[in-house]
Coordinates of C-alpha atoms in Angstrom, one line a residue:
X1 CA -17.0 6.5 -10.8
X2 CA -16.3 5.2 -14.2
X3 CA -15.5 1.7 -15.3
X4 CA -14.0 0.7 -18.4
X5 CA -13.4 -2.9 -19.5
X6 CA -10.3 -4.6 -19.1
X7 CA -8.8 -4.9 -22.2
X8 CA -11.0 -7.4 -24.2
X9 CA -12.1 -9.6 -21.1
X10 CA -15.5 -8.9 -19.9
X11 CA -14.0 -7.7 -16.6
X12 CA -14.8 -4.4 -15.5
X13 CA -12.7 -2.2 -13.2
X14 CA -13.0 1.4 -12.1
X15 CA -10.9 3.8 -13.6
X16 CA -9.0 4.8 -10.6
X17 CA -7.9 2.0 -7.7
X18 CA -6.3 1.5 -5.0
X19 CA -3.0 -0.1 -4.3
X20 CA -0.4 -0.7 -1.3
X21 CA 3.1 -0.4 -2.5
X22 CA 5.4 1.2 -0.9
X23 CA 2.2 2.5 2.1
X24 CA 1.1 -0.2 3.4
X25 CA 3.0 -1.1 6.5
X26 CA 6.0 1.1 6.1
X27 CA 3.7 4.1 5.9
X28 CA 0.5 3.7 7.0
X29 CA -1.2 1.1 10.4
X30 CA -3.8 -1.0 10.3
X31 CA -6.6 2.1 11.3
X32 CA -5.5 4.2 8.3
X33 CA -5.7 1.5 5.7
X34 CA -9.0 0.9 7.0
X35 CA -10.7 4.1 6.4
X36 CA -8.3 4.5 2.8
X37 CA -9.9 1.0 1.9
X38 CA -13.3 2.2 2.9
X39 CA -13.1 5.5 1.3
X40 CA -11.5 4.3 -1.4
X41 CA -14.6 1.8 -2.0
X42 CA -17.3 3.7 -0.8
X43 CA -16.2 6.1 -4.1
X44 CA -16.8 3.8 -6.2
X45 CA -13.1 1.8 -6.5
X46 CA -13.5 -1.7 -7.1
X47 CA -10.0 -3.0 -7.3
X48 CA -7.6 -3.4 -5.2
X49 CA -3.9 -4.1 -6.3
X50 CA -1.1 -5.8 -3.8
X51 CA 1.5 -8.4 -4.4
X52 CA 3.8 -11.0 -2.6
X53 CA 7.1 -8.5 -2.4
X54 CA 5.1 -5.6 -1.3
X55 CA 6.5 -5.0 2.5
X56 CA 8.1 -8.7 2.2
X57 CA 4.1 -10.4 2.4
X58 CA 3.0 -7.7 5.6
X59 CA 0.8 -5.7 2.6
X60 CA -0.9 -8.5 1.6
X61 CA -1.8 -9.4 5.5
X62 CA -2.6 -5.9 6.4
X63 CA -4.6 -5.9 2.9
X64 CA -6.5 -9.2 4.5
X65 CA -7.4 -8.3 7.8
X66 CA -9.3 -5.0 6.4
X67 CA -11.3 -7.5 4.0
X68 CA -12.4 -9.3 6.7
X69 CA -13.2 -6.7 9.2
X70 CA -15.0 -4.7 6.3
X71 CA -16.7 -7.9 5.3
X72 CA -17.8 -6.7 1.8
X73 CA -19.4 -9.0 -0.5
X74 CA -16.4 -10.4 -2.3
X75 CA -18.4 -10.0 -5.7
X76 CA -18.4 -6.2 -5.3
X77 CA -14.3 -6.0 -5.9
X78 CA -11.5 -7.4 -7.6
X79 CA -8.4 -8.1 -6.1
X80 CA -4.8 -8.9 -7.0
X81 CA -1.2 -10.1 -6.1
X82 CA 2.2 -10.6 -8.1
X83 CA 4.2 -12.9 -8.1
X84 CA 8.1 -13.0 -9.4
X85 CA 10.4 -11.7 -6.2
X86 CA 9.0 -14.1 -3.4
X87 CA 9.0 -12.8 -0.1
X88 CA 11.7 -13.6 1.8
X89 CA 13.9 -11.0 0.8
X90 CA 17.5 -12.0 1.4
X91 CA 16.3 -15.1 2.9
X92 CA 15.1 -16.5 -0.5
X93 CA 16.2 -19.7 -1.6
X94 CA 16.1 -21.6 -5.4
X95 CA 12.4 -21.8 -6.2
X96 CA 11.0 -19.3 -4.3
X97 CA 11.3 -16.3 -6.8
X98 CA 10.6 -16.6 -10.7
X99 CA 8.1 -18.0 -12.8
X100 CA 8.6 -21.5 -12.2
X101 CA 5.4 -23.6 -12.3
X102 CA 6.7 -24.4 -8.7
X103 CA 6.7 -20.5 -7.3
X104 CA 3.4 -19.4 -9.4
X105 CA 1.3 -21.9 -7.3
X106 CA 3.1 -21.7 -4.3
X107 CA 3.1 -17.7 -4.4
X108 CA -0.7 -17.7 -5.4
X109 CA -1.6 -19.7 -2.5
X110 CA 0.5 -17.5 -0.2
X111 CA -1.1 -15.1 -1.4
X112 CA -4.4 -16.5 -1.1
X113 CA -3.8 -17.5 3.1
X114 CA -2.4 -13.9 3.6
X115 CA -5.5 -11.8 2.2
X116 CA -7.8 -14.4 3.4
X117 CA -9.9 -15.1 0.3
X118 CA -10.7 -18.0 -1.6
X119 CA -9.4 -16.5 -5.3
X120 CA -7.6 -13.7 -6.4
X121 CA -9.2 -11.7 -9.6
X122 CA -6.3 -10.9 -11.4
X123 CA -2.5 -13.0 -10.8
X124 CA 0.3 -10.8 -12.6
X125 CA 4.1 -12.2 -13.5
X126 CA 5.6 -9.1 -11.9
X127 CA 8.7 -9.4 -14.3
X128 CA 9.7 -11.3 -17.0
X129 CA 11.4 -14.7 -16.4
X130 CA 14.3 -15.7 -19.5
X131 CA 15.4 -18.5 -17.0
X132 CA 11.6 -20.2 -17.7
X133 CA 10.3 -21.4 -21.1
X134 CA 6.8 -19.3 -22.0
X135 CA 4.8 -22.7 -22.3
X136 CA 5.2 -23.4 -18.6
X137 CA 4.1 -19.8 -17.4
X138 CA 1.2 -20.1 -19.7
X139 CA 0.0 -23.3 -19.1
X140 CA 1.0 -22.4 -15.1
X141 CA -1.6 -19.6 -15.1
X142 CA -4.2 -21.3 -17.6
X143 CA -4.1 -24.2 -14.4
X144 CA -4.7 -21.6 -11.7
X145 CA -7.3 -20.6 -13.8
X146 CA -9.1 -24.1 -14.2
X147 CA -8.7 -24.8 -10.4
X148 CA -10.6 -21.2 -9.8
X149 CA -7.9 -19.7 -7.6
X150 CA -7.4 -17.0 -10.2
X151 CA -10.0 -15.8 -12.4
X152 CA -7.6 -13.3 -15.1
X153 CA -3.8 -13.2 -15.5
X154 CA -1.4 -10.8 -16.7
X155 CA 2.1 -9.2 -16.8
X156 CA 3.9 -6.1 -15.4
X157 CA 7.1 -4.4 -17.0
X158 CA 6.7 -7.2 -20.1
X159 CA 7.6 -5.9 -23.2
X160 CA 5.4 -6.2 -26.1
X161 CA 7.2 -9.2 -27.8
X162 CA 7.5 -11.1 -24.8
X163 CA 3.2 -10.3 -24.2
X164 CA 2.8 -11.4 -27.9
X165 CA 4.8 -14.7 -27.3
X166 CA 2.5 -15.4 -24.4
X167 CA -0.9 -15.0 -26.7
X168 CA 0.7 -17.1 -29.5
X169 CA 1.7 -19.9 -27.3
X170 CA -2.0 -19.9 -25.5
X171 CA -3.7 -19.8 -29.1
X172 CA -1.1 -22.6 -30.1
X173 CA -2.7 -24.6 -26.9
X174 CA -6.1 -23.0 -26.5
X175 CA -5.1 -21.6 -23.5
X176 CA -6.4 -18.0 -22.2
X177 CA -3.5 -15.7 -22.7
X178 CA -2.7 -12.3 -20.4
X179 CA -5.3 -9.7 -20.7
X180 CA -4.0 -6.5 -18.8
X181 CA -0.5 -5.4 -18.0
X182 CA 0.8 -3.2 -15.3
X183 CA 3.3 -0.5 -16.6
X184 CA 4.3 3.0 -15.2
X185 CA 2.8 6.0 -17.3
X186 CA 3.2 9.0 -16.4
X187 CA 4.0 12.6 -17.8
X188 CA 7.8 11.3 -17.3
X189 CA 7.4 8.0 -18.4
X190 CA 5.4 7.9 -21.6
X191 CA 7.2 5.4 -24.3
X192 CA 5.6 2.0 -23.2
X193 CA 1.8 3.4 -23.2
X194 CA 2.0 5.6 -26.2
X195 CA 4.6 4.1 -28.5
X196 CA 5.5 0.1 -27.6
X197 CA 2.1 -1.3 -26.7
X198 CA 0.5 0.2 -29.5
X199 CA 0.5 -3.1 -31.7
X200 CA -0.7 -5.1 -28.6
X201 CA -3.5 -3.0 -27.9
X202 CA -4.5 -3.2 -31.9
X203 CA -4.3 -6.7 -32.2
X204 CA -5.1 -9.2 -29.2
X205 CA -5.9 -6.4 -26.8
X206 CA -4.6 -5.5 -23.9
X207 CA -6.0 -3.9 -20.2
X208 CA -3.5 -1.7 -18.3
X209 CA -3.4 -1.3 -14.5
X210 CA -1.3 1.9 -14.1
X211 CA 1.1 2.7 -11.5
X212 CA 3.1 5.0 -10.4
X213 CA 0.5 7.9 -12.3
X214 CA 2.5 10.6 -10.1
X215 CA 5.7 9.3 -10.5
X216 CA 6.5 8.9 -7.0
X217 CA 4.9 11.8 -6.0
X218 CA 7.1 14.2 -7.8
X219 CA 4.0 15.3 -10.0
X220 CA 2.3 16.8 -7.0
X221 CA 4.5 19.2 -6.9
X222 CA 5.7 18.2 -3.1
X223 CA 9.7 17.6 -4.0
X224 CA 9.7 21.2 -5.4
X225 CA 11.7 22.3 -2.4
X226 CA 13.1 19.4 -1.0
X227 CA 11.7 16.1 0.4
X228 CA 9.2 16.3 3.0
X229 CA 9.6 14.0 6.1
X230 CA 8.1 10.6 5.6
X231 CA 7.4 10.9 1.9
X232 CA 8.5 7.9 0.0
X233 CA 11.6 9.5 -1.6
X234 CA 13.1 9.9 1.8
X235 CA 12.0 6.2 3.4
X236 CA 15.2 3.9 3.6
X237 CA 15.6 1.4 1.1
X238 CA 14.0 3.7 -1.4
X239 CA 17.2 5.7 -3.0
X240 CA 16.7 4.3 -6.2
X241 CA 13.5 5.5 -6.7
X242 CA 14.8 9.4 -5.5
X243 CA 17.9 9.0 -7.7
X244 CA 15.5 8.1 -10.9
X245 CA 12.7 10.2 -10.5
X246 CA 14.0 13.8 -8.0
X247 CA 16.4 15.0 -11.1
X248 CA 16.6 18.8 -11.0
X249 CA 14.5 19.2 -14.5
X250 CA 11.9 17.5 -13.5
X251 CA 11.4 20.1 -10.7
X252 CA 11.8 22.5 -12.8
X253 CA 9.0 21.2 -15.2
X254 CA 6.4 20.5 -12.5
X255 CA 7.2 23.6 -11.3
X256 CA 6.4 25.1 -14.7
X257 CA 3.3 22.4 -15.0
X258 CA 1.4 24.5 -11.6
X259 CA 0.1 26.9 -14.4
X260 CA -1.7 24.7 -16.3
X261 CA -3.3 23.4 -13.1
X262 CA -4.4 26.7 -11.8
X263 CA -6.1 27.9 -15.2
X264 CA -7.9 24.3 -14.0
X265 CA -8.7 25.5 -10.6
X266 CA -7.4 21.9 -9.8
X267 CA -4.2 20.9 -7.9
X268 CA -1.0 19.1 -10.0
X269 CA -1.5 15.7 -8.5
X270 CA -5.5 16.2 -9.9
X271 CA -3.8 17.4 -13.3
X272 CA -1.2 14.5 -13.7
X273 CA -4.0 12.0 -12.6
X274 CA -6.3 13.0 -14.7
X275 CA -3.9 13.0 -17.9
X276 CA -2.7 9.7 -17.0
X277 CA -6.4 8.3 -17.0
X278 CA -7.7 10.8 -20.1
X279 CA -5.3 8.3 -22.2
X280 CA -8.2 5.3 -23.5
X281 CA -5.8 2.8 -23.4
X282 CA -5.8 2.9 -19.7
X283 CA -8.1 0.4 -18.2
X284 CA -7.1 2.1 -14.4
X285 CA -5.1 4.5 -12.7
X286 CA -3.4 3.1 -9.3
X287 CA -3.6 5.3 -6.6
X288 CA -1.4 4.8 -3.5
X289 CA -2.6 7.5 -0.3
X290 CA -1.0 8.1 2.8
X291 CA -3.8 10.6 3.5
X292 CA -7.6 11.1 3.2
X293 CA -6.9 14.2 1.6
X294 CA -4.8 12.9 -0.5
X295 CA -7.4 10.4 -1.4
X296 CA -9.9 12.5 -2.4
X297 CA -7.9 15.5 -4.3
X298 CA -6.8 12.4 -6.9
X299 CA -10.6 11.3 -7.5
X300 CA -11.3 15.3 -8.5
X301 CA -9.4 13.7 -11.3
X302 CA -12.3 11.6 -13.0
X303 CA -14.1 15.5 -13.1
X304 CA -10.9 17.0 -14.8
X305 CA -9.7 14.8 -17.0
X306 CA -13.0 15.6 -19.3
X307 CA -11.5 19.0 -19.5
X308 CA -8.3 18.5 -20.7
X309 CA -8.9 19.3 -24.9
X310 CA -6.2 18.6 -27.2
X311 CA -4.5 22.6 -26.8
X312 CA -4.3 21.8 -22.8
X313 CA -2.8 18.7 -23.5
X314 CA -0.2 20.3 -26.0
X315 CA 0.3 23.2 -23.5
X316 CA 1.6 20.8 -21.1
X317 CA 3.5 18.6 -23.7
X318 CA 5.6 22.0 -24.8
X319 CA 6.1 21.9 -20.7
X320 CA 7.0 18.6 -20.4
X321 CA 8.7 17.9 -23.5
X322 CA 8.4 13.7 -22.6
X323 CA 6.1 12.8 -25.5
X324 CA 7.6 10.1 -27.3
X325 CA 8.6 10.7 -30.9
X326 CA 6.3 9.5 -33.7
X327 CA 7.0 6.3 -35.2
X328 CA 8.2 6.8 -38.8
X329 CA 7.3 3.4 -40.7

C-alpha cells in the first residue's frame, strides 16, 4: 500500500479506502462488510469513509459493530462521517440538516454513538450551507476540534471560493481551516480536480478523498449491455444516479476504453482506478465493494497506475474526450 499525506496536515492516508455509500445495508449484511472491512485493512487501507445520510444512520451502525467485533487498535485507522442531510429522511425537522452550529455537534455525536468510538478522524460539511454564515461553521468545527471529538475537518462538493472563504475566515481567527475535500473524479467527471481546485491546491493546500472513481460502476464496463441485477443503477431510489451517469456515449466510450486495458493485461475498473489515483493531487481513492473480487481487482490498481506514461494517458483522453479545456489566462 502507498500513503500520501493529506493535503498539508501531517495526516497520512492510504491511497485507496474503503467507503459505505450506497453498500452498506442496502447491498451488503453484516458478514460481508466484515470480511470487506478486514480485507480491505489487512491490504493496507487505513481509512474508512461513512457519513450520517448513508442508509439514513444504518451505515454508520453497521460500520460500528465491525469496529468492535474486529477490535483493531483505533490508532491503526482513520475514520469519517458527514454531516449536512441529517438522518431522518422525510422525518427531518428545522435543525436537524445544515450547518448550523446546532446540527454539526449534534450530528458528530450521532455519529460518534453509532460507530461506537470516542473521535472521528476526519468530520466533512457534506454540502455547502448559504443559509449559515462561514464564521459559525468554522468556529463550529475548530470547537469539535478543541473538545477532541474530531481531529481534521473538511468539505465535499465545495467550490473553490467557498474552501478559500473558509481558510480566510480561520487565518482571520487563528482557527484551523479544512484540509481535504471530497469531490467525484473520474474519466467522466474531470473539471473540479484538474481545472477549479488548481488554485487551492497551490496555495493553502488541499487533501482529496475521492469518490465515485468508477462513476457508479459504469467504468467497469458492467452497464455495457444493460444493468445487471442488484447493481446500484438498478436499486430503487437510485434513478438519478442511472439517468446521469448510464448515457448511451458513455457506453460507447468504455466500450472503446477495454483496449487500452487489455494492452494492460488489467481489467477497466483496474484502468479507471488507477488513473483516478495516478493524478498527485489525489490524497485517496474511495472504493465501495459489493464483492471480494471486486475488492481485490481495484487494489491491482496501485501496480497499474505506475504504468500508465503520458502516450497511455493521451490514448485514453482521444477515447474519452472529458479532459477539461486549458485555462487561457
Amino acid at each position: 500500500m502507498e500513503y500520501r499525506r493529506l493535503g498539508k496536515s501531517g495526516l497520512q492516508l492510504s491511497v485507496l479506502s474503503f467507503g459505505s455509500w450506497v453498500t452498506f445495508h442496502k447491498q451488503i449484511d453484516d458478514s460481508l462488510s466484515d470480511r470487506l472491512m478486514g480485507l480491505a485493512y489487512d491490504s493496507g487501507i487505513n481509512f474508512f469513509d461513512n457519513a450520517e445520510i448513508y442508509a439514513l444512520g444504518e451505515s454508520e451502525k453497521m460500520m460500528g459493530r465491525i469496529l468492535k467485533k474486529k477490535n483493531w487498535d483505533r490508532t491503526s485507522y482513520t475514520l469519517s462521517s458527514k454531516a449536512y442531510f441529517g438522518w431522518r429522511g422525510d422525518q427531518n425537522k428545522p435543525n436537524q440538516t445544515g450547518l448550523s452550529r446546532k446540527h454539526l455537534v449534534e450530528a458528530c455525536h450521532e455519529a460518534l454513538q453509532r460507530m461506537g468510538v470516542d473521535y472521528l478522524d476526519l468530520f466533512f460539511c457534506h454540502r455547502p450551507d448559504k443559509h449559515v454564515p462561514m464564521e459559525e461553521v468554522v468556529w463550529t468545527m475548530n470547537i469539535l476540534i478543541q473538545q477532541g471529538k474530531i481531529l481534521y475537518w473538511g468539505t465535499s462538493e465545495w467550490s473553490p471560493a467557498e474552501i478559500m472563504e473558509a481558510h480566510m475566515i480561520a487565518r482571520q481567527y487563528n482557527l484551523i481551516g479544512p484540509v481535504v475535500e471530497q469531490p467525484e473524479y473520474n474519466l467522466f467527471r474531470r473539471e473540479k480536480m484538474e481545472h477549479e481546485y488548481l488554485d487551492v491546491f497551490r496555495t493553502v493546500g488541499l487533501g482529496t478523498t475521492i469518490f465515485s472513481p468508477l462513476a457508479s460502476g459504469l467504468l467497469t464496463g458492467k452497464y455495457n449491455k444493460g444493468i445487471p441485477e442488484g447493481s446500484r443503477l438498478g436499486l430503487e431510489g437510485f434513478e438519478w444516479l442511472k439517468n446521469r451517469n448510464l448515457l448511451e456515449e458513455n457506453v460507447a466510450r468504455v466500450v472503446k476504453l477495454q483496449a487500452v486495458a487489455e494492452q494492460l493485461n488489467t481489467s477497466l475498473a483496474t484502468l479507471a482506478v488507477a488513473w483516478c489515483i495516478r493524478n498527485p493531487n489525489v490524497t485517496t481513492a474511495i472504493l465501495g465493494a459489493t464483492k471480494e473480487e471486486q475488492l481485490k481487482e481495484n487494489l491491482k490498481a496501485l501496480e497499474v497506475y505506475p504504468l500508465l506514461t503520458d502516450a497511455i494517458l493521451q490514448d485514453i483522453d482521444a477515447i474519452m474526450q472529458t479532459k477539461p479545456k486549458a485555462r487561457t489566462h
